[in-house]
Short mmCIF file of C-alpha atoms and ligand atoms in Angstrom, two decimals:
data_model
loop_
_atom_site.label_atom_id
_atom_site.label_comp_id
_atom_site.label_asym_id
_atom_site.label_seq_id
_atom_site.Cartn_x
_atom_site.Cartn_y
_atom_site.Cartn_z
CA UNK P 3 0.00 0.00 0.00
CA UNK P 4 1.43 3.19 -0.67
CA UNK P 5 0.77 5.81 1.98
CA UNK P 6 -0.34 8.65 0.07
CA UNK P 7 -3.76 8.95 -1.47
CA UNK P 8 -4.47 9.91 -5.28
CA UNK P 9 -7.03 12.65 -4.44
CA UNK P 10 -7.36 14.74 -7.41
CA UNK P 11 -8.48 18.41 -8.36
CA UNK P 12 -10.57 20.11 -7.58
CA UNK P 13 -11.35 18.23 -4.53
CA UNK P 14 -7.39 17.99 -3.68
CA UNK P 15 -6.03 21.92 -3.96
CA UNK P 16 -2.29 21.19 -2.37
CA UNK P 17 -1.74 25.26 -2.76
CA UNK P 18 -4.23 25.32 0.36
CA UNK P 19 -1.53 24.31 2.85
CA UNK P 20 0.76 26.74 1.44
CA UNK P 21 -1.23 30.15 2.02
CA UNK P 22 0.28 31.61 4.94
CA UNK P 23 3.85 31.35 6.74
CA UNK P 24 1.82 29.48 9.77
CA UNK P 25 0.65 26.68 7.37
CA UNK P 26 3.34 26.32 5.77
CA UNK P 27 5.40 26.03 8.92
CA UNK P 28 2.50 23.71 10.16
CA UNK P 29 3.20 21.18 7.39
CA UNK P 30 7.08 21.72 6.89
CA UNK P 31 8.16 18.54 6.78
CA UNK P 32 12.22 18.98 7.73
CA UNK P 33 13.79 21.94 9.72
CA UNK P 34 17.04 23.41 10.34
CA UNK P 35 18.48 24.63 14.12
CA UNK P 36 21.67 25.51 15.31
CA UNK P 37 21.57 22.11 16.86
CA UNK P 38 22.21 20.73 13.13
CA UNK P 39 25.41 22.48 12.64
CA UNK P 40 29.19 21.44 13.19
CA UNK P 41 31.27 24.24 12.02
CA UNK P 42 34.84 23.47 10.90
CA UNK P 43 37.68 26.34 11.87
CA UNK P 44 41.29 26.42 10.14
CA UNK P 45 44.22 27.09 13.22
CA UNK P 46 47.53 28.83 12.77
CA UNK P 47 50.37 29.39 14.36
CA UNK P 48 51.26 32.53 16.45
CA UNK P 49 49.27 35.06 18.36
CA UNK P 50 45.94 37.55 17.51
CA UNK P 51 46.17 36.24 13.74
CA UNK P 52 43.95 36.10 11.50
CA UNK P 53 44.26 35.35 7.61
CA UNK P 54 42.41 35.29 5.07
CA UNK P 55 41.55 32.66 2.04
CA UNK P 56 41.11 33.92 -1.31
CA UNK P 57 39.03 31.11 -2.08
CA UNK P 58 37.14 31.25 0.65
CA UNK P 59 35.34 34.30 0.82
CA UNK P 60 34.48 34.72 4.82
CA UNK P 61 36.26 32.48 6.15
CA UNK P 62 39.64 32.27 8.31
CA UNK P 63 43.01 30.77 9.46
CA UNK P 64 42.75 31.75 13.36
CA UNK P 65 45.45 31.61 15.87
CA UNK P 66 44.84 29.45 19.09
CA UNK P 67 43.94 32.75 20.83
CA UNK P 68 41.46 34.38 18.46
CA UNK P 69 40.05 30.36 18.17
CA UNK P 70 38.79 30.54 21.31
CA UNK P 71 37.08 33.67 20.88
CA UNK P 72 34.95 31.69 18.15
CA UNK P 73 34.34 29.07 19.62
CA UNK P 74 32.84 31.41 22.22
CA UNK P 75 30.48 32.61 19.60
CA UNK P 76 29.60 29.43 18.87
CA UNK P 77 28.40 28.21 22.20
CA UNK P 78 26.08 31.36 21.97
CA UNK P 79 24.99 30.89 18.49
CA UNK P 80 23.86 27.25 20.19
CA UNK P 81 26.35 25.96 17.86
CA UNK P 82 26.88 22.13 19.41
CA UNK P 83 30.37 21.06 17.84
CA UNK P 84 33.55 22.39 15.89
CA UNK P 85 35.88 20.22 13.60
CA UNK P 86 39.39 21.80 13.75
CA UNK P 87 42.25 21.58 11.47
CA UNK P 88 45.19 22.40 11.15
CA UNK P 89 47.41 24.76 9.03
CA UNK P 90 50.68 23.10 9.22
CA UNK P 91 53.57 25.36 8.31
CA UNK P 92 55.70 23.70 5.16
CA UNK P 93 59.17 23.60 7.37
CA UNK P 94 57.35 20.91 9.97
CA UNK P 95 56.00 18.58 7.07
CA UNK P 96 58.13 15.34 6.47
CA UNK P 97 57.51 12.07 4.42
CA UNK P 98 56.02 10.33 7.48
CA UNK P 99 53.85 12.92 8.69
CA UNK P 100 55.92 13.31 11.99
CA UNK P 101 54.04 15.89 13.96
CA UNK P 102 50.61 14.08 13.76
CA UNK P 103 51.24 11.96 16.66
CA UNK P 104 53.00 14.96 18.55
CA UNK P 105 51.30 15.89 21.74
CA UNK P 106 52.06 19.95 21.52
CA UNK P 107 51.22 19.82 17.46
CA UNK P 108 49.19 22.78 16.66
CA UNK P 109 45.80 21.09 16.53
CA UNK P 110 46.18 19.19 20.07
CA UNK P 111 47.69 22.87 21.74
CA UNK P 112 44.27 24.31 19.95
CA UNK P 113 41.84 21.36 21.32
CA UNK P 114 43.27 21.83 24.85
CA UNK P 115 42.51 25.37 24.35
CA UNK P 116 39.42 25.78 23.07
CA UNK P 117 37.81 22.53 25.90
CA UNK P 118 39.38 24.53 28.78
CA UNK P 119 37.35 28.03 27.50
CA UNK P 120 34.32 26.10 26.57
CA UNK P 121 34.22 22.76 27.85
CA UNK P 122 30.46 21.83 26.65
CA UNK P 123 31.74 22.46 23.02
CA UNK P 124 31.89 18.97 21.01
CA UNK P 125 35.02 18.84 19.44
CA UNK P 126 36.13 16.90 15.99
CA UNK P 127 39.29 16.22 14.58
CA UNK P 128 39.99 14.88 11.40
CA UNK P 129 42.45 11.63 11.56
CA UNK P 130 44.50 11.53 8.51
CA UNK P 131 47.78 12.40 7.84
CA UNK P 132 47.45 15.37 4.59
CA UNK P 133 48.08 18.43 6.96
CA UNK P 134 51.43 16.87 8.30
CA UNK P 135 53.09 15.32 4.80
CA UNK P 136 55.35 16.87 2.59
CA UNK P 137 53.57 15.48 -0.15
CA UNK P 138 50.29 15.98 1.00
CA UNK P 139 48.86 12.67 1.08
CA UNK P 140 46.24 11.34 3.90
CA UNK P 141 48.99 8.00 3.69
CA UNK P 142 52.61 7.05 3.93
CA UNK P 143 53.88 6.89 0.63
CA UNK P 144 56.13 4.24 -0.47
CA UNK P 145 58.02 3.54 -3.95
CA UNK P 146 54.90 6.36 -5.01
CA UNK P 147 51.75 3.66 -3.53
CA UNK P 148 49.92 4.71 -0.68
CA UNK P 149 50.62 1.69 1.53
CA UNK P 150 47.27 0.99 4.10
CA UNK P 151 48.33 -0.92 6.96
CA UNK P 152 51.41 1.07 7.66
CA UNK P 153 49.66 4.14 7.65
CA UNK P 154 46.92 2.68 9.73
CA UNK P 155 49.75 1.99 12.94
CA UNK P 156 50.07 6.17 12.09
CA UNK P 157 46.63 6.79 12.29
CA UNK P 158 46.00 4.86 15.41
CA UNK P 159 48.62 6.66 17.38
CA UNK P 160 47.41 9.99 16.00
CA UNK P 161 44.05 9.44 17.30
CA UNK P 162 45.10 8.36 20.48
CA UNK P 163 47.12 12.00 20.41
CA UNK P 164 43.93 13.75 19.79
CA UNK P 165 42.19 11.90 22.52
CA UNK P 166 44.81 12.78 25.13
CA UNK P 167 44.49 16.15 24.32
CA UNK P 168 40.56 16.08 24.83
CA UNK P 169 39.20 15.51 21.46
CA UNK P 170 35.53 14.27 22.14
CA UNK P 171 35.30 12.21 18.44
CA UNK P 172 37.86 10.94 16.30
CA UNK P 173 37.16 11.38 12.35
CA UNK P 174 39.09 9.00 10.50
CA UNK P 175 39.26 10.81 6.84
CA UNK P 176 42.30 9.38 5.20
CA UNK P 177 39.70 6.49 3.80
CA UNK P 178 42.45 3.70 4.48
CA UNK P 179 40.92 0.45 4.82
CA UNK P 180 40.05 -1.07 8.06
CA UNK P 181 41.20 2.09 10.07
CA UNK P 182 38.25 2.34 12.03
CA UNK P 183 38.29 -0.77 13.56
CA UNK P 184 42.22 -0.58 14.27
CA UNK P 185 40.89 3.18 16.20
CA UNK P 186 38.63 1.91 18.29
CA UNK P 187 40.76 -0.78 19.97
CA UNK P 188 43.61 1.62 20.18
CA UNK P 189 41.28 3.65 21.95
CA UNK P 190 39.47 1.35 23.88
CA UNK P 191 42.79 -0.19 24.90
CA UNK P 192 44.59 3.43 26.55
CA UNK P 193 41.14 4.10 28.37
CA UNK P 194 39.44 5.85 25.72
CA UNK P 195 36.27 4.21 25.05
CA UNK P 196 33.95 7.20 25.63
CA UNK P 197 35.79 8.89 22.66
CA UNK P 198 33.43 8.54 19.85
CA UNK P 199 34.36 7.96 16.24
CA UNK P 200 33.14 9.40 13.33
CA UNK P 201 33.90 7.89 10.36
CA UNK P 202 33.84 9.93 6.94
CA UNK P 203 32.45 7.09 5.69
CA UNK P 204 31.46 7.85 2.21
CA UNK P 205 34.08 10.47 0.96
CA UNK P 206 34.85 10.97 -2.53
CA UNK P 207 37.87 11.73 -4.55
CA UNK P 208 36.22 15.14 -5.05
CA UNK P 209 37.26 18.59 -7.18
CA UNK P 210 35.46 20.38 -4.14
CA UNK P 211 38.03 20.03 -1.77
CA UNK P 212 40.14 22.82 -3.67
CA UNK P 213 40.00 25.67 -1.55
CA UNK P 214 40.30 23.80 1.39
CA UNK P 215 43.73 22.14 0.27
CA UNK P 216 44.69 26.30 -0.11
CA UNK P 217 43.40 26.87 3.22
CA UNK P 218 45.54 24.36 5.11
CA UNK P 219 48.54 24.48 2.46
CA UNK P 220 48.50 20.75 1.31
CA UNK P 221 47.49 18.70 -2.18
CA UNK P 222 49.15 20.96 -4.33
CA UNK P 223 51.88 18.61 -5.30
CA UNK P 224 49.40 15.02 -5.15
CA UNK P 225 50.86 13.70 -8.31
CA UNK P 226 48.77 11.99 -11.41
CA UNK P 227 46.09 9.70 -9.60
CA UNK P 228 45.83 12.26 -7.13
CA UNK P 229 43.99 11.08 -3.72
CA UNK P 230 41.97 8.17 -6.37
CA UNK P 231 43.34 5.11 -4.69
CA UNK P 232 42.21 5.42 -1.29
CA UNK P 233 39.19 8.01 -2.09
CA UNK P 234 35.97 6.81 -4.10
CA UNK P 235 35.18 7.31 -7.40
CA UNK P 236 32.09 9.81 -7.83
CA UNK P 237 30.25 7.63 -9.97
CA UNK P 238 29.84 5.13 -7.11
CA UNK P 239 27.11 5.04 -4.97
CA UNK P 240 26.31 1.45 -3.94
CA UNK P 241 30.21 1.12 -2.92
CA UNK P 242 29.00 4.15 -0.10
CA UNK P 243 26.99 0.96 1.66
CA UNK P 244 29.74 -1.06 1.55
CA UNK P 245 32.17 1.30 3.45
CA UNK P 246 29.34 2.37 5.86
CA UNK P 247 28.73 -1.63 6.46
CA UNK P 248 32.31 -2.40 7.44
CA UNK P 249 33.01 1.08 9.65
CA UNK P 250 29.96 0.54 11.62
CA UNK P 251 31.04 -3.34 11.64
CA UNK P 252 34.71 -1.77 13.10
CA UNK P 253 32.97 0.44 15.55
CA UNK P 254 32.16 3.75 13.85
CA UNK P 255 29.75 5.87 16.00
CA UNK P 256 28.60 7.91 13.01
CA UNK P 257 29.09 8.49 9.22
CA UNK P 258 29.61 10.93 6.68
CA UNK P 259 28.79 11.16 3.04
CA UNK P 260 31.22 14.06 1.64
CA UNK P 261 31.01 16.33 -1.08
CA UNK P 262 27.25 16.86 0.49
CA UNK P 263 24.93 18.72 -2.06
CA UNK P 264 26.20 16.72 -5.50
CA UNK P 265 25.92 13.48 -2.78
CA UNK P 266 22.56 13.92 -1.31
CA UNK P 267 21.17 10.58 -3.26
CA UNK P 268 23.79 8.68 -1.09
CA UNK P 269 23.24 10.02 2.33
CA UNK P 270 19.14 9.12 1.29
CA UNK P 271 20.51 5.50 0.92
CA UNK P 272 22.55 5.59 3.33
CA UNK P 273 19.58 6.36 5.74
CA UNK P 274 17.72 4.24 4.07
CA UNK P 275 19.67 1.19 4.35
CA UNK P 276 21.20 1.98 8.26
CA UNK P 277 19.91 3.25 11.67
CA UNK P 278 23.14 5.65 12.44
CA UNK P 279 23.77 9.11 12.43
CA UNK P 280 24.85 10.32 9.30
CA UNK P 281 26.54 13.68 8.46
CA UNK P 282 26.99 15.48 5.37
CA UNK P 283 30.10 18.03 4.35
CA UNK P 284 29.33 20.97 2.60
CA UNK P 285 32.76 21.55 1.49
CA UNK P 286 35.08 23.96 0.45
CA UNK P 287 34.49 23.96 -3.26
CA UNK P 288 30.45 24.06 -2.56
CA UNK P 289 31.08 27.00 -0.11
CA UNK P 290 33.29 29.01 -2.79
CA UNK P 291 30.70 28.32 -5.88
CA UNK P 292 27.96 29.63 -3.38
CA UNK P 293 30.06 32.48 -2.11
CA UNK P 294 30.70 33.26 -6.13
CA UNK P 295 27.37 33.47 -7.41
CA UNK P 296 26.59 35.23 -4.05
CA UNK P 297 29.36 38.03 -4.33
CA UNK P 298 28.21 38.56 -8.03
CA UNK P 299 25.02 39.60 -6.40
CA UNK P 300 23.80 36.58 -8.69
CA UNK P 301 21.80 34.69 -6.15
CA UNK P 302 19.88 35.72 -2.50
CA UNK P 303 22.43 35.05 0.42
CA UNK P 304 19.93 34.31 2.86
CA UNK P 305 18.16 32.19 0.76
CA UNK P 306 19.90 30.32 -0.53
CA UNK P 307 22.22 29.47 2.11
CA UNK P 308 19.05 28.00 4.24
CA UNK P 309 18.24 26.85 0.74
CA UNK P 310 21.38 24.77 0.30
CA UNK P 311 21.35 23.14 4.09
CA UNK P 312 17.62 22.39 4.50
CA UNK P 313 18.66 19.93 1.48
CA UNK P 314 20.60 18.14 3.66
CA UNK P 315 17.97 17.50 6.30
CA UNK P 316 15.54 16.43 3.50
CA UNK P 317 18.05 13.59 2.41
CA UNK P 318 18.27 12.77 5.85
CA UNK P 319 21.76 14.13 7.23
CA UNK P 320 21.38 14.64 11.31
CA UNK P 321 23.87 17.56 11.33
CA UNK P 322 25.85 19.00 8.39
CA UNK P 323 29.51 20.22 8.69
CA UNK P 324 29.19 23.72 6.80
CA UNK P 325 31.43 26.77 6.91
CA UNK P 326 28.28 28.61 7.31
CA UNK P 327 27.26 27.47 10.40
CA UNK P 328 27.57 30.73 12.36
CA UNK P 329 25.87 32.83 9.41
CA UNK P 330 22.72 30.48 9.70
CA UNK P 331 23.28 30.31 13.26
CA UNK P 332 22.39 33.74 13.55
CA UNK P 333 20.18 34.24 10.92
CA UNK P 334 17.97 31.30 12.95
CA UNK P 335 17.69 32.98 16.64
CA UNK P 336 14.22 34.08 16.67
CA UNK P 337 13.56 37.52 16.77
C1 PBG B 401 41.70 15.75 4.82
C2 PBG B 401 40.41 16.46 4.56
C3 PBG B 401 40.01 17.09 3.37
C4 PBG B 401 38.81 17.74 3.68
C5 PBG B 401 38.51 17.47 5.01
N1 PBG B 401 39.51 16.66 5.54
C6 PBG B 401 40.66 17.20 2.06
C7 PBG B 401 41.05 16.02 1.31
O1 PBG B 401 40.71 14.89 1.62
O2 PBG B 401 41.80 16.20 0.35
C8 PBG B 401 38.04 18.61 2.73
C9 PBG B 401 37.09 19.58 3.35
C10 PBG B 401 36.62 20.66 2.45
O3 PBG B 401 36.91 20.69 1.23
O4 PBG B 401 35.93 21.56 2.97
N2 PBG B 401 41.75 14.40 4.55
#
């Protein structure tokens, strides 16, 4: 049986529920709060900095100090978590990825930070290794092949890093196999097992992540297959299940489908096919086309902003990482 019924004009007149802003609030059948919002922050080095990203109109590098001042406004936006990362300057990078699994790095002195201002502030970190490699891959490269289970012993003591320094959830997004897994009993085993993980999942060897790669200086110098063998391939979908299947099977807390807007038919299968929390990345690239046509005076900010996220809730996302989180934030405090 299929749940709706085939009434048809003139007796069924859908414009009716659509004459006012209180019916159509009535009926909405998604919405979008603060509570929906993670909002990812770039860190650099030194003191009262803060620089800008020419692809990414609005947005900032902050140092630790000027961090915690946002993540100040986000508590009173009712923003409920940040993802932080790391601008790593060129002179600290190495083949290995050294400082990821350094307990004073930049990201762990800006987690301790930012929990002892605002403590009630969920915080994510990405696990991967891209921000701390000379040659900007999420993996240890060797005789040019990513190798997986090496870089997985990496990953595993970088997360337990970020744990020590008070990181509440651990996002594996280097896409190496059976990392998540590997995680969890690393964390499990040092006394970490209310960390949570949460796995990107689902992430794609996407053209959208270019202005990010500017804003934490790595990925210009990937080489030919660029990030393809350990990323999927954008015309996959069904292959999404099977990664979601085996990090839940590992111990994943949550997942994430990322690109998010040309994605939202796999976090709808996603849902449809698993009872976990998904997230969804609006990335860089999907912030800087919107910031374009936006800065061209080409489309409504406000619009289409809400537009663009509300999209997300109607494929089913339960919070969406978005570099617009405190813009919507504020545009959604009732006045
Ligand atoms: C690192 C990472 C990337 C993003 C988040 N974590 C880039 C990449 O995988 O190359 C992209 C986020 C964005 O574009 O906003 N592994």
């Amino acid at each position: 049986m299929h749940k709706q019924d085939f009434g048809h004009y003139p007796a069924t007149r859908l414009r009716r529920l659509r004459r006012s802003p209180a019916l159509r609030a009535l009926v909405a059948e998604n919405s979008l709060s603060a509570a929906d919002l993670i909002w990812p922050l770039f860190v650099i080095e030194g003191e009262n900095k803060v620089e800008d990203i020419s692809a990414m109109p609005g947005v900032q590098r902050h140092s630790i100090d000027r961090l915690v001042a946002e993540a100040k406004k986000a508590r009173q936006l009712g923003i409920p978590a940040l993802a932080l990362f790391p601008k790593i300057e060129a002179g600290l990078k190495d083949s290995e990825g050294s400082l990821s699994t350094d307990p004073d790095n930049l990201v762990c002195r800006a987690v301790r930070a930012v929990k002892a201002a605002v403590p009630e502030l969920v915080i994510i970190c990405d696990v991967a290794l891209d921000p701390y490699t000379d040659h900007g891959h999420d993996g240890l490269l060797r005789d040019g092949v990513i190798v997986n289970d090496e870089t997985v012993a990496v990953l595993v003591q970088q997360a337990l890093t970020l744990a020590g320094a008070g990181c509440d959830v651990i996002a594996p997004s280097d896409m190496m196999d059976g990392r998540v897994g590997a995680i969890r009993s690393g964390l499990d085993a040092a006394g970490f097992e209310q960390v949570s993980i949460l796995s990107y999942a689902v992430k794609y060897a996407s053209a959208f992540y270019g202005p990010f790669r500017e804003a934490v200086g790595a990925g210009s110098q990937l080489g030919g297959d660029g990030k393809k063998t350990y990323q999927m391939n954008p015309a996959n979908a069904e292959e999404g299940l099977r990664e979601v299947g085996l990090d839940l099977a590992e111990g994943a807390d949550m997942v994430m489908v990322k690109p998010g807007l040309p994605y939202l038919d796999v976090i709808r299968l996603v849902r449809s096919q698993y009872a976990v929390p998904c997230m969804a990345y609006q990335v860089s690239g999907e912030y800087a086309m919107l910031m374009a046509a936006i800065e061209n005076g080409w489309l409504d900010r406000d619009r289409v902003i809400l537009e663009s996220l509300i999209a997300f809730k109607r494929a089913g996302a339960s919070a969406v990482l978005t570099y617009f989180a405190p813009f919507v934030a504020e545009q959604l405090i009732p006045r």
